[in-house]
């Protein structure tokens, strides 16, 4: 990734701090993706007792996860303290009746690329639409692998390279600045998982198309999500009216049935942290001869 497309983490934190109050009003896609991830849990045989929600945002996934794993303790982590403050209020009603921190779980302000947690402290790591804010996937996955206990499950979603392609192409006609993040390809993500020591990765892709009345309404939603441009190569200051009009004119060429499309490519994946011996060798279970012959 070139320097222009590196993510400015301070800008990401500021954006999500400002968006904490408005996020849930516009997070339609984010909720849909989390729901789809939760549906997949019924097909995965795993019973974690400690779960990390990495990049928890306003906490939408908390009741989804605790609906599947009622006895598990959940750690909610986000880069923005404002998001965590909102997330603390998102709990099933019955948990609010319980005393103390056990009911509330734990809330940690931290970065996915430098998880401030002990090694092997969770049995499952869930991360929905947060990896796209990481600059170094190898570093990120190694950190996730470190905090997972042996045989722990990593389950994630992130955006792929087709995301916001219409907006990216429209902005490319007006100047040389980076206006939209670049997103990792599914195959590059799979390779990074393997380099980090994860086993049996499973990945697939789904495309969503949201529609808007104007390009400005799309930009307002992105700002309300905290998801507007945080690349280091972004324009410092506002674009002029002429440049903005040229971008809108380019985007207008895509109008269909009275609406402007915004494509999102969502990559889903899960993988396992295999058991590991003290000398670093990994234990991989193989079926018995009788099982292989069935």
CSV table of C-alpha atoms in Angstrom, one decimal:
chain,number,residue,atom,x,y,z
A,1,UNK,CA,0.0,0.0,0.0
A,2,UNK,CA,1.5,3.4,-1.0
A,3,UNK,CA,1.9,6.1,1.6
A,4,UNK,CA,-1.0,8.1,0.1
A,5,UNK,CA,-3.4,5.3,0.9
A,6,UNK,CA,-2.1,4.6,4.4
A,7,UNK,CA,-4.8,5.1,7.1
A,8,UNK,CA,-4.3,8.0,9.4
A,9,UNK,CA,-5.3,6.4,12.7
A,10,UNK,CA,-5.7,9.7,14.5
A,11,UNK,CA,-8.1,10.8,11.9
A,12,UNK,CA,-10.0,7.5,12.2
A,13,UNK,CA,-10.3,8.0,15.9
A,14,UNK,CA,-11.5,11.6,15.6
A,15,UNK,CA,-14.0,10.6,12.9
A,16,UNK,CA,-15.6,7.8,14.9
A,17,UNK,CA,-15.6,9.9,18.1
A,18,UNK,CA,-17.7,12.5,16.3
A,19,UNK,CA,-19.9,9.9,14.7
A,20,UNK,CA,-20.8,7.9,17.9
A,21,UNK,CA,-24.1,9.7,18.3
A,22,UNK,CA,-25.2,9.4,14.7
A,23,UNK,CA,-23.8,6.0,13.7
A,24,UNK,CA,-26.8,3.8,14.5
A,25,UNK,CA,-29.1,6.1,12.4
A,26,UNK,CA,-27.3,5.2,9.2
A,27,UNK,CA,-25.6,1.9,9.9
A,28,UNK,CA,-28.0,-0.2,7.7
A,29,UNK,CA,-25.3,-2.1,5.9
A,30,UNK,CA,-23.2,-2.6,9.0
A,31,UNK,CA,-26.2,-4.2,10.8
A,32,UNK,CA,-27.0,-6.4,7.8
A,33,UNK,CA,-23.4,-7.7,7.7
A,34,UNK,CA,-23.3,-8.5,11.4
A,35,UNK,CA,-26.6,-10.3,11.1
A,36,UNK,CA,-25.2,-12.5,8.3
A,37,UNK,CA,-22.1,-13.3,10.3
A,38,UNK,CA,-24.3,-14.3,13.2
A,39,UNK,CA,-26.3,-16.6,11.0
A,40,UNK,CA,-23.2,-18.5,10.1
A,41,UNK,CA,-22.4,-19.3,13.7
A,42,UNK,CA,-25.0,-22.0,13.8
A,43,UNK,CA,-22.9,-24.0,11.3
A,44,UNK,CA,-19.7,-23.7,13.3
A,45,UNK,CA,-19.1,-26.1,16.1
A,46,UNK,CA,-17.6,-24.0,18.8
A,47,UNK,CA,-18.5,-23.0,22.4
A,48,UNK,CA,-16.3,-20.1,23.5
A,49,UNK,CA,-16.3,-18.9,27.1
A,50,UNK,CA,-14.4,-15.6,26.3
A,51,UNK,CA,-15.1,-13.6,23.2
A,52,UNK,CA,-13.4,-10.4,21.9
A,53,UNK,CA,-15.5,-8.1,19.7
A,54,UNK,CA,-12.7,-6.3,17.9
A,55,UNK,CA,-13.9,-3.0,16.5
A,56,UNK,CA,-17.2,-3.2,18.3
A,57,UNK,CA,-18.5,0.2,17.3
A,58,UNK,CA,-21.7,1.0,19.1
A,59,UNK,CA,-22.1,-2.6,20.3
A,60,UNK,CA,-24.7,-4.0,17.8
A,61,UNK,CA,-23.0,-7.5,17.8
A,62,UNK,CA,-23.2,-7.9,21.6
A,63,UNK,CA,-26.7,-9.2,21.8
A,64,UNK,CA,-26.2,-11.3,18.7
A,65,UNK,CA,-23.1,-13.0,20.2
A,66,UNK,CA,-24.7,-13.5,23.6
A,67,UNK,CA,-27.8,-15.0,21.9
A,68,UNK,CA,-25.5,-17.8,20.7
A,69,UNK,CA,-23.2,-17.9,23.7
A,70,UNK,CA,-25.2,-16.9,26.7
A,71,UNK,CA,-22.5,-18.0,29.2
A,72,UNK,CA,-19.6,-16.3,27.4
A,73,UNK,CA,-17.8,-13.2,28.8
A,74,UNK,CA,-17.5,-10.6,26.1
A,75,UNK,CA,-14.7,-8.0,25.7
A,76,UNK,CA,-15.7,-5.1,23.5
A,77,UNK,CA,-12.8,-3.2,21.9
A,78,UNK,CA,-12.8,-0.1,19.8
A,79,UNK,CA,-10.4,2.7,18.8
A,80,UNK,CA,-12.9,5.4,19.7
A,81,UNK,CA,-13.9,6.0,23.3
A,82,UNK,CA,-17.2,7.6,22.2
A,83,UNK,CA,-18.2,4.4,20.5
A,84,UNK,CA,-17.5,2.4,23.6
A,85,UNK,CA,-19.6,4.8,25.7
A,86,UNK,CA,-22.6,4.0,23.4
A,87,UNK,CA,-21.8,0.3,23.4
A,88,UNK,CA,-22.0,0.1,27.2
A,89,UNK,CA,-25.7,0.7,27.0
A,90,UNK,CA,-26.4,-2.0,24.4
A,91,UNK,CA,-27.1,-5.1,26.5
A,92,UNK,CA,-29.9,-7.6,26.7
A,93,UNK,CA,-32.5,-6.5,29.4
A,94,UNK,CA,-31.8,-9.5,31.6
A,95,UNK,CA,-28.1,-8.7,31.8
A,96,UNK,CA,-28.9,-5.2,33.1
A,97,UNK,CA,-30.6,-6.9,36.1
A,98,UNK,CA,-27.3,-8.7,37.1
A,99,UNK,CA,-24.9,-7.0,39.5
A,100,UNK,CA,-21.4,-5.9,38.9
A,101,UNK,CA,-19.0,-6.1,36.0
A,102,UNK,CA,-19.8,-9.7,35.1
A,103,UNK,CA,-23.1,-8.5,33.6
A,104,UNK,CA,-21.5,-5.6,31.8
A,105,UNK,CA,-18.5,-7.4,30.4
A,106,UNK,CA,-15.3,-5.5,29.7
A,107,UNK,CA,-14.7,-2.5,27.5
A,108,UNK,CA,-11.3,-1.7,26.1
A,109,UNK,CA,-10.2,1.3,24.1
A,110,UNK,CA,-7.5,0.1,21.7
A,111,UNK,CA,-6.2,-0.5,18.2
A,112,UNK,CA,-6.7,-3.7,16.2
A,113,UNK,CA,-3.1,-3.5,15.0
A,114,UNK,CA,-1.8,-3.5,18.6
A,115,UNK,CA,-4.3,-5.4,20.8
A,116,UNK,CA,-3.7,-4.5,24.4
A,117,UNK,CA,-4.6,-8.0,25.7
A,118,UNK,CA,-2.8,-10.9,27.1
A,119,UNK,CA,-1.8,-13.8,24.9
A,120,UNK,CA,-4.3,-16.7,24.7
A,121,UNK,CA,-7.0,-14.7,26.6
A,122,UNK,CA,-10.0,-15.4,24.3
A,123,UNK,CA,-11.5,-18.4,22.7
A,124,UNK,CA,-13.2,-16.5,19.9
A,125,UNK,CA,-12.4,-13.2,18.1
A,126,UNK,CA,-15.2,-11.5,16.2
A,127,UNK,CA,-14.5,-8.5,14.0
A,128,UNK,CA,-17.2,-7.0,11.8
A,129,UNK,CA,-16.2,-4.4,9.2
A,130,UNK,CA,-13.2,-3.1,11.1
A,131,UNK,CA,-10.1,-4.7,9.4
A,132,UNK,CA,-10.3,-2.1,6.6
A,133,UNK,CA,-9.0,0.5,9.1
A,134,UNK,CA,-5.7,-1.5,9.5
A,135,UNK,CA,-2.6,-0.6,7.5
A,136,UNK,CA,-0.7,-3.9,8.1
A,137,UNK,CA,-2.8,-7.1,7.8
A,138,UNK,CA,0.1,-9.3,8.6
A,139,UNK,CA,0.7,-7.4,11.9
A,140,UNK,CA,-3.0,-7.4,12.6
A,141,UNK,CA,-3.6,-11.1,12.1
A,142,UNK,CA,-0.4,-12.0,14.1
A,143,UNK,CA,-1.9,-10.0,17.0
A,144,UNK,CA,-5.2,-11.7,16.6
A,145,UNK,CA,-3.5,-15.1,16.5
A,146,UNK,CA,-1.6,-14.2,19.7
A,147,UNK,CA,-4.6,-13.3,21.8
A,148,UNK,CA,-6.6,-16.4,20.7
A,149,UNK,CA,-6.3,-19.5,22.8
A,150,UNK,CA,-5.4,-22.8,21.0
A,151,UNK,CA,-8.3,-24.0,18.8
A,152,UNK,CA,-9.8,-20.5,19.1
A,153,UNK,CA,-12.0,-19.1,16.3
A,154,UNK,CA,-11.4,-16.0,14.3
A,155,UNK,CA,-14.6,-14.7,12.5
A,156,UNK,CA,-14.5,-11.5,10.5
A,157,UNK,CA,-15.9,-9.4,7.7
A,158,UNK,CA,-14.2,-6.5,5.9
A,159,UNK,CA,-14.6,-4.5,2.7
A,160,UNK,CA,-13.1,-5.6,-0.6
A,161,UNK,CA,-11.7,-3.6,-3.5
A,162,UNK,CA,-15.1,-3.0,-5.3
A,163,UNK,CA,-16.3,-1.0,-2.3
A,164,UNK,CA,-17.4,2.6,-3.3
A,165,UNK,CA,-16.0,2.0,-6.8
A,166,UNK,CA,-18.5,4.6,-8.2
A,167,UNK,CA,-17.4,7.3,-5.8
A,168,UNK,CA,-13.7,6.5,-6.3
A,169,UNK,CA,-14.0,6.7,-10.1
A,170,UNK,CA,-16.0,10.0,-9.9
A,171,UNK,CA,-13.3,11.6,-7.7
A,172,UNK,CA,-10.5,10.3,-9.9
A,173,UNK,CA,-11.7,12.7,-12.6
A,174,UNK,CA,-11.1,15.9,-10.5
A,175,UNK,CA,-7.6,15.7,-8.9
A,176,UNK,CA,-4.7,13.5,-7.8
A,177,UNK,CA,-5.7,13.2,-4.2
A,178,UNK,CA,-6.9,10.0,-2.6
A,179,UNK,CA,-10.6,10.4,-1.8
A,180,UNK,CA,-11.6,6.7,-1.1
A,181,UNK,CA,-9.6,4.1,0.8
A,182,UNK,CA,-8.1,1.1,-1.1
A,183,UNK,CA,-9.4,-2.2,0.2
A,184,UNK,CA,-7.7,-5.6,0.3
A,185,UNK,CA,-8.5,-8.4,-2.1
A,186,UNK,CA,-9.9,-11.6,-0.7
A,187,UNK,CA,-6.9,-13.7,-1.8
A,188,UNK,CA,-4.5,-11.3,-0.2
A,189,UNK,CA,-6.4,-11.5,3.1
A,190,UNK,CA,-6.3,-15.3,2.8
A,191,UNK,CA,-2.6,-15.3,2.3
A,192,UNK,CA,-2.1,-13.0,5.3
A,193,UNK,CA,-4.2,-15.4,7.5
A,194,UNK,CA,-1.9,-18.3,6.5
A,195,UNK,CA,1.3,-16.3,7.1
A,196,UNK,CA,0.0,-15.5,10.6
A,197,UNK,CA,-0.4,-19.2,11.4
A,198,UNK,CA,-4.2,-19.6,11.1
A,199,UNK,CA,-5.5,-22.9,9.9
A,200,UNK,CA,-8.4,-23.9,7.6
A,201,UNK,CA,-9.5,-20.4,6.4
A,202,UNK,CA,-12.9,-20.2,4.7
A,203,UNK,CA,-13.8,-17.1,2.8
A,204,UNK,CA,-16.5,-15.8,0.5
A,205,UNK,CA,-17.8,-12.5,-0.9
A,206,UNK,CA,-21.1,-10.7,-1.1
A,207,UNK,CA,-22.0,-7.5,-3.0
A,208,UNK,CA,-24.5,-4.9,-1.8
A,209,UNK,CA,-25.8,-1.9,-3.6
A,210,UNK,CA,-27.1,1.0,-1.7
A,211,UNK,CA,-28.9,3.8,-3.5
A,212,UNK,CA,-28.9,7.6,-3.0
A,213,UNK,CA,-30.7,10.6,-4.3
A,214,UNK,CA,-27.4,12.6,-4.7
A,215,UNK,CA,-23.7,12.1,-4.3
A,216,UNK,CA,-23.9,14.6,-1.4
A,217,UNK,CA,-26.4,12.4,0.5
A,218,UNK,CA,-23.9,9.5,0.2
A,219,UNK,CA,-21.1,11.7,1.6
A,220,UNK,CA,-23.3,12.7,4.5
A,221,UNK,CA,-24.0,9.1,5.4
A,222,UNK,CA,-20.3,8.3,5.3
A,223,UNK,CA,-19.6,11.2,7.6
A,224,UNK,CA,-22.4,10.1,9.9
A,225,UNK,CA,-20.8,6.6,10.1
A,226,UNK,CA,-17.4,8.1,10.7
A,227,UNK,CA,-16.3,6.4,7.5
A,228,UNK,CA,-15.2,9.2,5.4
A,229,UNK,CA,-11.7,9.6,3.9
A,230,UNK,CA,-8.9,9.0,6.4
A,231,UNK,CA,-6.1,8.3,4.0
A,232,UNK,CA,-2.8,10.2,4.4
A,233,UNK,CA,-3.1,11.3,0.8
A,234,UNK,CA,-6.4,13.1,1.3
A,235,UNK,CA,-6.8,16.7,0.4
A,236,UNK,CA,-6.1,19.0,3.4
A,237,UNK,CA,-9.1,21.3,3.3
A,238,UNK,CA,-12.3,21.3,1.3
A,239,UNK,CA,-12.4,20.8,-2.5
A,240,UNK,CA,-13.5,23.9,-4.4
A,241,UNK,CA,-17.0,24.2,-5.8
A,242,UNK,CA,-15.8,23.5,-9.3
A,243,UNK,CA,-14.1,20.3,-8.4
A,244,UNK,CA,-17.1,19.1,-6.4
A,245,UNK,CA,-19.4,19.9,-9.4
A,246,UNK,CA,-17.2,17.8,-11.7
A,247,UNK,CA,-17.3,14.9,-9.3
A,248,UNK,CA,-21.1,15.1,-9.1
A,249,UNK,CA,-21.3,15.3,-12.9
A,250,UNK,CA,-19.2,12.1,-13.2
A,251,UNK,CA,-21.3,10.3,-10.6
A,252,UNK,CA,-24.6,11.4,-12.4
A,253,UNK,CA,-23.6,9.3,-15.4
A,254,UNK,CA,-24.4,6.3,-13.3
A,255,UNK,CA,-27.9,7.3,-12.3
A,256,UNK,CA,-30.5,4.5,-12.8
A,257,UNK,CA,-34.2,4.6,-12.0
A,258,UNK,CA,-33.7,8.0,-10.4
A,259,UNK,CA,-31.0,6.8,-8.0
A,260,UNK,CA,-27.2,6.8,-7.7
A,261,UNK,CA,-25.7,3.4,-6.8
A,262,UNK,CA,-23.0,2.8,-4.2
A,263,UNK,CA,-21.4,-0.6,-4.3
A,264,UNK,CA,-20.0,-2.4,-1.3
A,265,UNK,CA,-18.0,-5.6,-1.6
A,266,UNK,CA,-18.1,-7.5,1.7
A,267,UNK,CA,-15.6,-10.3,2.4
A,268,UNK,CA,-16.5,-12.8,5.1
A,269,UNK,CA,-14.0,-15.2,6.6
A,270,UNK,CA,-13.3,-17.5,9.5
A,271,UNK,CA,-10.2,-19.5,10.5
A,272,UNK,CA,-8.8,-21.3,13.5
A,273,UNK,CA,-5.9,-20.8,15.8
A,274,UNK,CA,-4.4,-24.4,15.9
A,275,UNK,CA,-3.1,-26.1,18.9
A,276,UNK,CA,0.7,-25.5,19.4
A,277,UNK,CA,3.4,-27.3,21.2
A,278,UNK,CA,6.0,-25.5,23.4
A,279,UNK,CA,8.6,-25.8,20.6
A,280,UNK,CA,6.3,-24.0,18.1
A,281,UNK,CA,5.0,-27.0,16.2
A,282,UNK,CA,1.3,-27.0,15.5
A,283,UNK,CA,-1.0,-30.0,16.3
A,284,UNK,CA,-3.3,-30.8,13.4
A,285,UNK,CA,-5.9,-33.5,14.1
A,286,UNK,CA,-6.2,-36.2,11.3
A,287,UNK,CA,-9.1,-38.6,10.9
A,288,UNK,CA,-8.5,-42.2,12.0
A,289,UNK,CA,-8.1,-44.9,9.2
A,290,UNK,CA,-11.7,-46.1,10.0
A,291,UNK,CA,-13.0,-42.6,9.6
A,292,UNK,CA,-11.1,-42.1,6.3
A,293,UNK,CA,-12.6,-45.3,4.9
A,294,UNK,CA,-16.2,-44.4,5.5
